[in-house]
Amino acid sequence: MATATTVIEMPATPTNQHTSVEISNGSSASTQIPLEPFAQANGQVVQAWERWNRPRINTYRLAAIFFAFLVFGMNDGSYGALVPYIEQDYHLSYIVTSLVFLSPFAGYTVAALFSDRLHLFVGRRGIAIIAPSCKVISYAVIAAHPPYPAVVAILAITGLGNGLLDAAWNAWIGTLAQTNQLLGLLHGFYGLGATISPLISTSMITQGHLGWWTFFYIMTGLSALEILTGTWAFWSETGAKYIDVNRTDGADKGMTRKALKQKVTWICASFLLCYVGLEVSLGGWIVNFMIRVRKAQPFPSGMTATGFWLGLTVGRVVLGFITPMIGERIAVSAYLVVAVGCELVFWLVPQFIVSAVAVALVGFFTGPIFPSTIIAVTKLLPSEMHVAAIGFSAAVGGSGAALLPFAVGAIAQAKGPATLQPIVLALIAVLLGIWLTLPRMPKRLHEA
């Protein structure tokens, strides 16, 4: 007997996506209906969430985003290895060299203010084109070895590109099931990029005897590839579709303004500003610290930056699976307390090997903090505010990557590079204080 199947078409609601489920009555006939965004399960109302592999296109989108964050991490991780050579090439002081950290602040600021609105006009497809295009332009200019003022100016465009992709892709993964694990993997790829870039750039300079700017030939090519992969994966994600899926009842207007009225948005933004500033300050100045304070050779000093980013990468992947079992609030607090102990060892034991191991452990225990903060936003704010709140918080965090390393350089100019360690210790303590101000986080069924 032929199998009879009935497909029931239901009007799409503008706020959510649908998946299909098959309902069988025990006979050969079955009915396929879309799963509504809210359905009954064991007497409870449960929200239906897309998964990393359903629909199938999400697999390719996730791969494209992971690659984008690999390149993002290579950008941030390269500064620590390149700063001593930029300083030597242009004959700069610490504070003038620190402008390479400060310049992207302008781009991150623009991304923070306009990320959500840009989604409304061009969708995620537009972000996938615009963000890496900004990086291709800036990296191509730097690869030409221009005068130092041009390097500083063009890095603002790099900040815009990285700020846009940071906001967009964190927010998109925040809409999927198993968010904690996926964000851990996402930022693990960032850490992987930050791990390999000091190794590549240091080897090019010390072993290949190439100019520091030649590293940006690689970055230009990778960012061009990022345009192709992201555009293909998100081609159907237009601005109109973004509005249809995420906005109702005129909520498309002023969502950033609404998100900024939420206390959680400002707490998470302040937290990420300090956290990313800590991350990039330590990764960006560790090589200089090892050369000037620990009196190490350039190549092993460069490897300490690799060790820090490698620890951060492993921490994001490994602890990303442990954190949801403990709960983000307790887990992050514990990680920060342990990081304080590791940082004290790094500061107070003046031996190269001990310092290298301790800084890798600081990276390991601070690694999962960024993904956990994104999870906090998704748990504490309504879904329609996620892109605006996460976009603002992530972009402010990117501003921390500009402001705090610049401040570290300015202080080092006045007091010497040994001041890096007490500054890092103070930042970890401030992070713990800010984190404890967050409200109690509810459990979400879609993360189970």
Tab-separated table of C-alpha atoms in Angstrom:
chain	number	residue	atom	x	y	z
A	1	MET	CA	0.000	0.000	0.000
A	2	ALA	CA	1.311	3.497	-0.799
A	3	THR	CA	2.173	5.714	2.109
A	4	ALA	CA	-0.038	8.784	2.408
A	5	THR	CA	1.611	11.948	3.654
A	6	THR	CA	-0.155	15.223	4.303
A	7	VAL	CA	1.776	18.456	4.474
A	8	ILE	CA	0.033	21.246	6.332
A	9	GLU	CA	1.225	24.738	5.363
A	10	MET	CA	0.969	27.299	8.124
A	11	PRO	CA	1.581	31.029	7.856
A	12	ALA	CA	5.023	32.081	9.056
A	13	THR	CA	5.218	34.387	11.991
A	14	PRO	CA	7.634	37.266	11.539
A	15	THR	CA	9.507	36.676	14.754
A	16	ASN	CA	10.655	33.104	14.584
A	17	GLN	CA	11.774	30.382	12.216
A	18	HIS	CA	10.031	27.038	11.853
A	19	THR	CA	11.219	23.501	11.548
A	20	SER	CA	9.094	20.497	10.578
A	21	VAL	CA	8.087	17.525	12.697
A	22	GLU	CA	6.328	14.372	11.535
A	23	ILE	CA	3.357	13.138	13.543
A	24	SER	CA	2.239	9.569	13.034
A	25	ASN	CA	-1.114	8.147	14.122
A	26	GLY	CA	0.184	4.577	14.134
A	27	SER	CA	-0.919	3.848	10.570
A	28	SER	CA	0.919	4.365	7.326
A	29	ALA	CA	-0.327	7.925	7.096
A	30	SER	CA	1.659	10.721	8.643
A	31	THR	CA	1.312	14.455	8.837
A	32	GLN	CA	4.242	16.879	8.617
A	33	ILE	CA	3.754	20.239	10.295
A	34	PRO	CA	6.141	23.010	11.165
A	35	LEU	CA	7.300	23.163	14.746
A	36	GLU	CA	6.061	26.398	16.211
A	37	PRO	CA	8.537	28.576	18.079
A	38	PHE	CA	6.791	27.530	21.270
A	39	ALA	CA	5.551	23.974	21.735
A	40	GLN	CA	4.326	21.765	24.559
A	41	ALA	CA	6.812	19.206	25.884
A	42	ASN	CA	6.075	17.223	29.048
A	43	GLY	CA	3.616	19.845	30.124
A	44	GLN	CA	6.112	22.697	29.723
A	45	VAL	CA	6.403	25.413	27.112
A	46	VAL	CA	9.702	24.988	25.285
A	47	GLN	CA	11.159	27.285	22.650
A	48	ALA	CA	12.379	25.610	19.438
A	49	TRP	CA	15.915	26.597	18.464
A	50	GLU	CA	17.944	25.959	15.361
A	51	ARG	CA	20.925	23.677	15.797
A	52	TRP	CA	24.440	23.860	14.383
A	53	ASN	CA	23.537	21.188	11.802
A	54	ARG	CA	19.850	21.892	11.222
A	55	PRO	CA	19.022	23.293	8.753
A	56	ARG	CA	22.033	21.920	6.857
A	57	ILE	CA	23.212	25.363	5.723
A	58	ASN	CA	24.031	26.136	9.367
A	59	THR	CA	26.948	23.686	9.172
A	60	TYR	CA	28.532	25.763	6.394
A	61	ARG	CA	27.714	29.018	8.163
A	62	LEU	CA	29.382	27.786	11.322
A	63	ALA	CA	32.478	26.751	9.344
A	64	ALA	CA	32.649	30.207	7.729
A	65	ILE	CA	32.307	31.921	11.121
A	66	PHE	CA	34.981	29.714	12.676
A	67	PHE	CA	37.331	30.664	9.854
A	68	ALA	CA	36.492	34.365	10.325
A	69	PHE	CA	37.376	34.132	14.014
A	70	LEU	CA	40.586	32.294	13.203
A	71	VAL	CA	41.621	35.309	11.103
A	72	PHE	CA	40.341	37.672	13.815
A	73	GLY	CA	42.528	35.910	16.358
A	74	MET	CA	45.547	36.072	14.050
A	75	ASN	CA	45.084	39.836	13.916
A	76	ASP	CA	44.991	40.315	17.690
A	77	GLY	CA	47.671	37.751	18.427
A	78	SER	CA	50.166	39.254	15.990
A	79	TYR	CA	50.578	42.537	17.878
A	80	GLY	CA	52.627	41.070	20.705
A	81	ALA	CA	55.150	39.557	18.311
A	82	LEU	CA	55.285	42.557	15.950
A	83	VAL	CA	55.405	45.461	18.428
A	84	PRO	CA	59.161	45.199	19.188
A	85	TYR	CA	59.975	45.197	15.465
A	86	ILE	CA	57.580	48.049	14.654
A	87	GLU	CA	59.176	50.017	17.475
A	88	GLN	CA	62.652	49.316	16.088
A	89	ASP	CA	61.727	49.913	12.440
A	90	TYR	CA	60.176	53.344	12.991
A	91	HIS	CA	62.395	54.306	15.998
A	92	LEU	CA	59.428	54.828	18.302
A	93	SER	CA	58.882	55.209	22.033
A	94	TYR	CA	56.519	52.907	23.965
A	95	ILE	CA	53.689	55.418	23.952
A	96	VAL	CA	53.903	56.134	20.214
A	97	THR	CA	54.120	52.408	19.446
A	98	SER	CA	50.990	51.930	21.572
A	99	LEU	CA	48.985	53.897	19.005
A	100	VAL	CA	48.637	50.663	17.006
A	101	PHE	CA	46.401	49.443	19.857
A	102	LEU	CA	44.492	52.718	20.228
A	103	SER	CA	43.690	53.347	16.567
A	104	PRO	CA	41.118	50.518	16.145
A	105	PHE	CA	39.039	52.138	18.912
A	106	ALA	CA	37.393	54.452	16.358
A	107	GLY	CA	36.309	51.492	14.251
A	108	TYR	CA	35.006	49.540	17.233
A	109	THR	CA	33.009	52.573	18.347
A	110	VAL	CA	31.271	52.830	14.977
A	111	ALA	CA	30.552	49.086	15.058
A	112	ALA	CA	29.064	49.367	18.569
A	113	LEU	CA	26.673	52.132	17.551
A	114	PHE	CA	25.553	50.895	14.141
A	115	SER	CA	25.844	47.088	14.110
A	116	ASP	CA	22.152	46.452	14.759
A	117	ARG	CA	21.002	49.105	12.292
A	118	LEU	CA	23.362	47.744	9.644
A	119	HIS	CA	21.747	44.331	10.101
A	120	LEU	CA	18.392	45.898	9.239
A	121	PHE	CA	19.685	47.285	5.939
A	122	VAL	CA	22.050	44.601	4.640
A	123	GLY	CA	21.433	41.570	6.850
A	124	ARG	CA	24.069	39.052	7.775
A	125	ARG	CA	25.023	38.720	4.119
A	126	GLY	CA	26.047	42.357	4.091
A	127	ILE	CA	28.064	41.917	7.288
A	128	ALA	CA	29.829	38.930	5.709
A	129	ILE	CA	30.898	41.200	2.835
A	130	ILE	CA	31.585	44.511	4.587
A	131	ALA	CA	33.545	43.284	7.638
A	132	PRO	CA	36.291	41.307	5.838
A	133	SER	CA	36.433	43.914	3.049
A	134	CYS	CA	37.472	46.489	5.646
A	135	LYS	CA	40.282	44.177	6.693
A	136	VAL	CA	41.449	43.482	3.145
A	137	ILE	CA	41.807	47.216	2.535
A	138	SER	CA	43.720	47.886	5.757
A	139	TYR	CA	45.988	44.839	5.535
A	140	ALA	CA	46.889	45.603	1.916
A	141	VAL	CA	47.941	49.116	2.892
A	142	ILE	CA	50.062	47.886	5.827
A	143	ALA	CA	51.689	45.232	3.629
A	144	ALA	CA	52.998	48.071	1.442
A	145	HIS	CA	55.070	49.284	4.452
A	146	PRO	CA	53.734	52.844	4.556
A	147	PRO	CA	54.908	55.563	6.990
A	148	TYR	CA	53.896	54.935	10.590
A	149	PRO	CA	51.081	57.556	10.666
A	150	ALA	CA	49.409	55.715	7.767
A	151	VAL	CA	49.655	52.415	9.671
A	152	VAL	CA	47.967	53.965	12.689
A	153	ALA	CA	45.211	55.573	10.597
A	154	ILE	CA	44.378	52.484	8.535
A	155	LEU	CA	44.079	50.281	11.623
A	156	ALA	CA	40.852	52.142	12.423
A	157	ILE	CA	39.303	50.372	9.416
A	158	THR	CA	40.578	47.050	10.775
A	159	GLY	CA	38.788	47.863	14.031
A	160	LEU	CA	35.532	48.497	12.164
A	161	GLY	CA	35.734	45.180	10.345
A	162	ASN	CA	36.580	43.183	13.445
A	163	GLY	CA	33.951	44.991	15.520
A	164	LEU	CA	31.207	44.162	13.015
A	165	LEU	CA	32.077	40.486	12.709
A	166	ASP	CA	32.564	40.139	16.467
A	167	ALA	CA	29.088	41.488	17.143
A	168	ALA	CA	27.281	39.699	14.315
A	169	TRP	CA	28.683	36.202	14.684
A	170	ASN	CA	28.525	36.101	18.480
A	171	ALA	CA	24.873	37.125	18.282
A	172	TRP	CA	24.050	34.566	15.578
A	173	ILE	CA	25.561	31.669	17.516
A	174	GLY	CA	23.652	32.914	20.560
A	175	THR	CA	20.442	31.970	18.715
A	176	LEU	CA	21.440	28.299	18.346
A	177	ALA	CA	20.967	25.350	20.688
A	178	GLN	CA	24.021	24.329	22.760
A	179	THR	CA	25.154	27.945	22.745
A	180	ASN	CA	27.759	27.544	25.465
A	181	GLN	CA	29.652	24.796	23.685
A	182	LEU	CA	29.448	26.492	20.290
A	183	LEU	CA	30.671	29.820	21.661
A	184	GLY	CA	33.506	27.971	23.364
A	185	LEU	CA	34.511	26.483	20.018
A	186	LEU	CA	34.083	29.825	18.247
A	187	HIS	CA	36.400	31.623	20.628
A	188	GLY	CA	38.655	28.594	20.603
A	189	PHE	CA	39.231	29.301	16.908
A	190	TYR	CA	39.962	32.913	17.812
A	191	GLY	CA	42.508	31.652	20.310
A	192	LEU	CA	43.945	29.243	17.738
A	193	GLY	CA	44.495	32.136	15.353
A	194	ALA	CA	46.091	34.174	18.121
A	195	THR	CA	48.291	31.166	18.947
A	196	ILE	CA	49.676	30.571	15.466
A	197	SER	CA	50.156	34.191	14.403
A	198	PRO	CA	53.030	34.977	16.820
A	199	LEU	CA	54.701	31.745	15.722
A	200	ILE	CA	54.293	32.605	12.027
A	201	SER	CA	55.265	36.268	12.311
A	202	THR	CA	58.209	35.629	14.650
A	203	SER	CA	59.526	32.888	12.359
A	204	MET	CA	59.176	35.121	9.301
A	205	ILE	CA	61.175	37.888	10.997
A	206	THR	CA	63.808	35.974	12.982
A	207	GLN	CA	64.261	32.907	10.800
A	208	GLY	CA	63.246	34.192	7.360
A	209	HIS	CA	64.776	37.662	7.840
A	210	LEU	CA	61.675	39.314	6.381
A	211	GLY	CA	60.211	42.693	7.287
A	212	TRP	CA	57.449	42.731	9.912
A	213	TRP	CA	54.986	44.065	7.330
A	214	THR	CA	55.267	40.934	5.152
A	215	PHE	CA	53.047	39.106	7.662
A	216	PHE	CA	50.163	41.192	6.338
A	217	TYR	CA	50.444	39.593	2.909
A	218	ILE	CA	49.111	36.480	4.613
A	219	MET	CA	46.399	38.445	6.418
A	220	THR	CA	45.258	40.079	3.185
A	221	GLY	CA	44.852	36.726	1.451
A	222	LEU	CA	43.021	35.138	4.376
A	223	SER	CA	40.610	38.069	4.672
A	224	ALA	CA	39.853	37.882	0.940
A	225	LEU	CA	39.023	34.189	1.398
A	226	GLU	CA	36.828	35.177	4.353
A	227	ILE	CA	34.732	37.346	2.024
A	228	LEU	CA	34.092	34.396	-0.281
A	229	THR	CA	33.203	31.857	2.406
A	230	GLY	CA	31.018	34.198	4.466
A	231	THR	CA	29.131	35.611	1.490
A	232	TRP	CA	28.336	32.154	0.132
A	233	ALA	CA	27.208	30.797	3.505
A	234	PHE	CA	24.978	33.789	4.367
A	235	TRP	CA	23.776	34.693	0.859
A	236	SER	CA	20.107	34.216	1.769
A	237	GLU	CA	20.407	36.262	4.997
A	238	THR	CA	19.262	39.637	3.690
A	239	GLY	CA	18.168	42.673	5.651
A	240	ALA	CA	14.535	41.954	4.851
A	241	LYS	CA	14.832	38.421	6.213
A	242	TYR	CA	16.569	39.696	9.335
A	243	ILE	CA	13.679	42.103	10.007
A	244	ASP	CA	11.106	39.370	9.312
A	245	VAL	CA	12.713	36.911	11.729
A	246	ASN	CA	13.752	39.243	14.537
A	247	ARG	CA	11.311	42.145	14.670
A	248	THR	CA	7.608	42.529	15.358
A	249	ASP	CA	5.181	45.343	16.090
A	250	GLY	CA	7.570	48.078	15.088
A	251	ALA	CA	10.317	46.757	17.340
A	252	ASP	CA	12.846	47.266	14.549
A	253	LYS	CA	13.145	50.904	15.518
A	254	GLY	CA	15.478	51.922	18.289
A	255	MET	CA	16.457	48.420	19.447
A	256	THR	CA	19.966	49.565	20.317
A	257	ARG	CA	18.467	52.389	22.365
A	258	LYS	CA	16.248	49.907	24.206
A	259	ALA	CA	19.148	47.562	24.860
A	260	LEU	CA	21.200	50.432	26.255
A	261	LYS	CA	18.486	51.097	28.839
A	262	GLN	CA	19.122	47.652	30.297
A	263	LYS	CA	21.527	47.442	33.238
A	264	VAL	CA	22.761	44.042	32.023
A	265	THR	CA	23.978	45.532	28.748
A	266	TRP	CA	26.189	48.049	30.514
A	267	ILE	CA	27.521	45.531	33.041
A	268	CYS	CA	28.478	43.083	30.287
A	269	ALA	CA	29.923	45.844	28.113
A	270	SER	CA	32.071	47.119	30.999
A	271	PHE	CA	33.130	43.583	31.821
A	272	LEU	CA	34.158	42.823	28.234
A	273	LEU	CA	35.998	46.130	27.943
A	274	CYS	CA	38.193	45.118	30.881
A	275	TYR	CA	38.441	41.481	29.812
A	276	VAL	CA	39.443	42.040	26.198
A	277	GLY	CA	41.754	44.830	27.342
A	278	LEU	CA	43.391	42.358	29.760
A	279	GLU	CA	43.659	39.699	27.066
A	280	VAL	CA	45.244	41.932	24.426
A	281	SER	CA	47.418	43.847	26.915
A	282	LEU	CA	48.961	40.644	28.217
A	283	GLY	CA	49.247	39.030	24.784
A	284	GLY	CA	50.421	42.288	23.214
A	285	TRP	CA	53.134	43.280	25.690
A	286	ILE	CA	54.329	39.895	26.978
A	287	VAL	CA	57.087	39.622	24.355
A	288	ASN	CA	58.429	43.054	25.245
A	289	PHE	CA	58.243	42.156	28.947
A	290	MET	CA	60.172	38.911	28.453
A	291	ILE	CA	62.898	40.638	26.415
A	292	ARG	CA	63.307	43.718	28.632
A	293	VAL	CA	62.538	42.349	32.116
A	294	ARG	CA	63.247	38.608	31.969
A	295	LYS	CA	66.224	39.216	29.623
A	296	ALA	CA	65.173	36.413	27.239
A	297	GLN	CA	66.077	36.084	23.572
A	298	PRO	CA	63.595	37.332	20.924
A	299	PHE	CA	62.476	33.925	19.591
A	300	PRO	CA	61.684	32.243	22.962
A	301	SER	CA	60.088	35.510	24.065
A	302	GLY	CA	57.826	35.341	21.030
A	303	MET	CA	56.905	31.777	21.990
A	304	THR	CA	55.593	32.957	25.363
A	305	ALA	CA	52.916	34.903	23.479
A	306	THR	CA	52.117	31.684	21.609
A	307	GLY	CA	51.894	29.877	24.965
A	308	PHE	CA	49.467	32.459	26.345
A	309	TRP	CA	47.141	32.246	23.349
A	310	LEU	CA	47.421	28.454	23.252
A	311	GLY	CA	46.382	28.299	26.910
A	312	LEU	CA	43.459	30.587	26.141
A	313	THR	CA	42.408	28.385	23.204
A	314	VAL	CA	42.522	25.144	25.180
A	315	GLY	CA	40.691	26.787	28.066
A	316	ARG	CA	37.869	27.957	25.828
A	317	VAL	CA	37.356	24.513	24.349
A	318	VAL	CA	37.837	22.399	27.495
A	319	LEU	CA	36.229	24.683	30.072
A	320	GLY	CA	33.479	25.579	27.585
A	321	PHE	CA	32.027	22.120	28.209
A	322	ILE	CA	32.516	22.284	31.986
A	323	THR	CA	31.097	25.779	32.529
A	324	PRO	CA	27.405	24.944	31.796
A	325	MET	CA	27.587	22.068	34.289
A	326	ILE	CA	28.659	24.426	37.072
A	327	GLY	CA	26.753	27.510	35.944
A	328	GLU	CA	28.316	30.596	34.394
A	329	ARG	CA	28.173	32.773	37.497
A	330	ILE	CA	30.056	30.355	39.782
A	331	ALA	CA	32.390	29.081	37.059
A	332	VAL	CA	33.635	32.474	35.916
A	333	SER	CA	34.151	33.597	39.513
A	334	ALA	CA	36.249	30.489	40.201
A	335	TYR	CA	38.276	30.912	36.994
A	336	LEU	CA	39.129	34.496	37.912
A	337	VAL	CA	40.242	33.547	41.425
A	338	VAL	CA	42.583	30.874	40.016
A	339	ALA	CA	43.856	33.347	37.413
A	340	VAL	CA	44.816	35.737	40.211
A	341	GLY	CA	46.990	33.009	41.741
A	342	CYS	CA	48.669	32.223	38.403
A	343	GLU	CA	49.319	35.907	37.766
A	344	LEU	CA	50.931	36.299	41.186
A	345	VAL	CA	53.312	33.436	40.349
A	346	PHE	CA	54.104	35.067	37.004
A	347	TRP	CA	54.854	38.381	38.692
A	348	LEU	CA	56.760	37.242	41.781
A	349	VAL	CA	58.892	34.353	40.446
A	350	PRO	CA	61.516	35.943	38.145
A	351	GLN	CA	62.380	32.862	36.089
A	352	PHE	CA	61.689	32.536	32.394
A	353	ILE	CA	60.252	28.978	32.446
A	354	VAL	CA	58.014	29.705	35.430
A	355	SER	CA	56.798	32.912	33.777
A	356	ALA	CA	56.060	31.097	30.508
A	357	VAL	CA	54.035	28.360	32.247
A	358	ALA	CA	52.210	30.820	34.502
A	359	VAL	CA	51.143	33.075	31.633
A	360	ALA	CA	49.845	30.034	29.718
A	361	LEU	CA	47.744	29.103	32.783
A	362	VAL	CA	46.398	32.659	33.006
A	363	GLY	CA	45.290	32.234	29.404
A	364	PHE	CA	43.702	28.846	30.173
A	365	PHE	CA	41.570	30.067	33.067
A	366	THR	CA	40.533	33.350	31.458
A	367	GLY	CA	39.793	31.704	28.104
A	368	PRO	CA	36.091	30.817	28.597
A	369	ILE	CA	35.166	34.195	30.078
A	370	PHE	CA	34.177	35.948	26.836
A	371	PRO	CA	31.797	33.153	25.689
A	372	SER	CA	30.290	32.986	29.177
A	373	THR	CA	29.543	36.714	29.046
A	374	ILE	CA	27.671	36.289	25.757
A	375	ILE	CA	25.677	33.479	27.382
A	376	ALA	CA	24.834	35.825	30.259
A	377	VAL	CA	23.368	38.353	27.816
A	378	THR	CA	21.218	35.711	26.102
A	379	LYS	CA	19.916	34.484	29.456
A	380	LEU	CA	19.192	37.855	31.006
A	381	LEU	CA	17.717	39.829	28.089
A	382	PRO	CA	14.773	39.226	25.707
A	383	SER	CA	15.704	37.571	22.397
A	384	GLU	CA	14.829	40.637	20.310
A	385	MET	CA	17.557	42.579	22.128
A	386	HIS	CA	20.295	39.998	21.654
A	387	VAL	CA	21.889	41.379	18.489
A	388	ALA	CA	21.845	44.959	19.765
A	389	ALA	CA	23.069	44.101	23.280
A	390	ILE	CA	25.680	41.559	22.195
A	391	GLY	CA	26.783	43.802	19.350
A	392	PHE	CA	27.229	46.762	21.677
A	393	SER	CA	28.955	44.718	24.390
A	394	ALA	CA	31.311	42.970	21.970
A	395	ALA	CA	32.214	46.215	20.235
A	396	VAL	CA	32.865	47.936	23.572
A	397	GLY	CA	35.016	44.942	24.421
A	398	GLY	CA	36.930	45.547	21.218
A	399	SER	CA	37.430	49.109	22.381
A	400	GLY	CA	39.075	47.678	25.470
A	401	ALA	CA	41.548	45.958	23.142
A	402	ALA	CA	42.466	49.441	21.932
A	403	LEU	CA	42.339	51.555	25.077
A	404	LEU	CA	43.936	49.369	27.750
A	405	PRO	CA	46.998	48.187	25.788
A	406	PHE	CA	47.614	51.826	24.880
A	407	ALA	CA	47.388	52.744	28.567
A	408	VAL	CA	49.824	49.938	29.428
A	409	GLY	CA	52.262	51.303	26.864
A	410	ALA	CA	51.927	54.824	28.251
A	411	ILE	CA	52.589	53.596	31.792
A	412	ALA	CA	55.539	51.506	30.585
A	413	GLN	CA	56.951	54.622	28.963
A	414	ALA	CA	56.937	56.374	32.322
A	415	LYS	CA	57.611	53.536	34.771
A	416	GLY	CA	59.122	50.725	32.680
A	417	PRO	CA	57.731	47.451	31.224
A	418	ALA	CA	57.789	45.710	34.642
A	419	THR	CA	54.515	47.537	35.421
A	420	LEU	CA	52.662	45.080	33.132
A	421	GLN	CA	52.168	42.504	35.906
A	422	PRO	CA	50.545	44.668	38.626
A	423	ILE	CA	48.287	46.166	35.943
A	424	VAL	CA	47.158	42.700	34.810
A	425	LEU	CA	46.572	41.621	38.412
A	426	ALA	CA	44.452	44.701	39.080
A	427	LEU	CA	42.393	44.095	35.930
A	428	ILE	CA	41.598	40.525	36.979
A	429	ALA	CA	40.410	41.797	40.377
A	430	VAL	CA	38.228	44.438	38.692
A	431	LEU	CA	36.749	41.752	36.430
A	432	LEU	CA	35.723	39.668	39.411
A	433	GLY	CA	34.062	42.668	41.030
A	434	ILE	CA	32.081	43.564	37.892
A	435	TRP	CA	31.013	39.959	37.279
A	436	LEU	CA	29.519	39.627	40.755
A	437	THR	CA	27.176	42.570	40.045
A	438	LEU	CA	25.268	40.567	37.412
A	439	PRO	CA	21.771	39.389	38.407
A	440	ARG	CA	21.088	35.713	39.054
A	441	MET	CA	20.975	33.847	35.750
A	442	PRO	CA	17.993	31.624	34.902
A	443	LYS	CA	18.380	28.172	33.388
A	444	ARG	CA	17.366	27.933	29.749
A	445	LEU	CA	15.887	24.689	28.472
A	446	HIS	CA	17.458	25.078	25.017
A	447	GLU	CA	20.966	24.802	26.537
A	448	ALA	CA	20.275	21.496	28.185
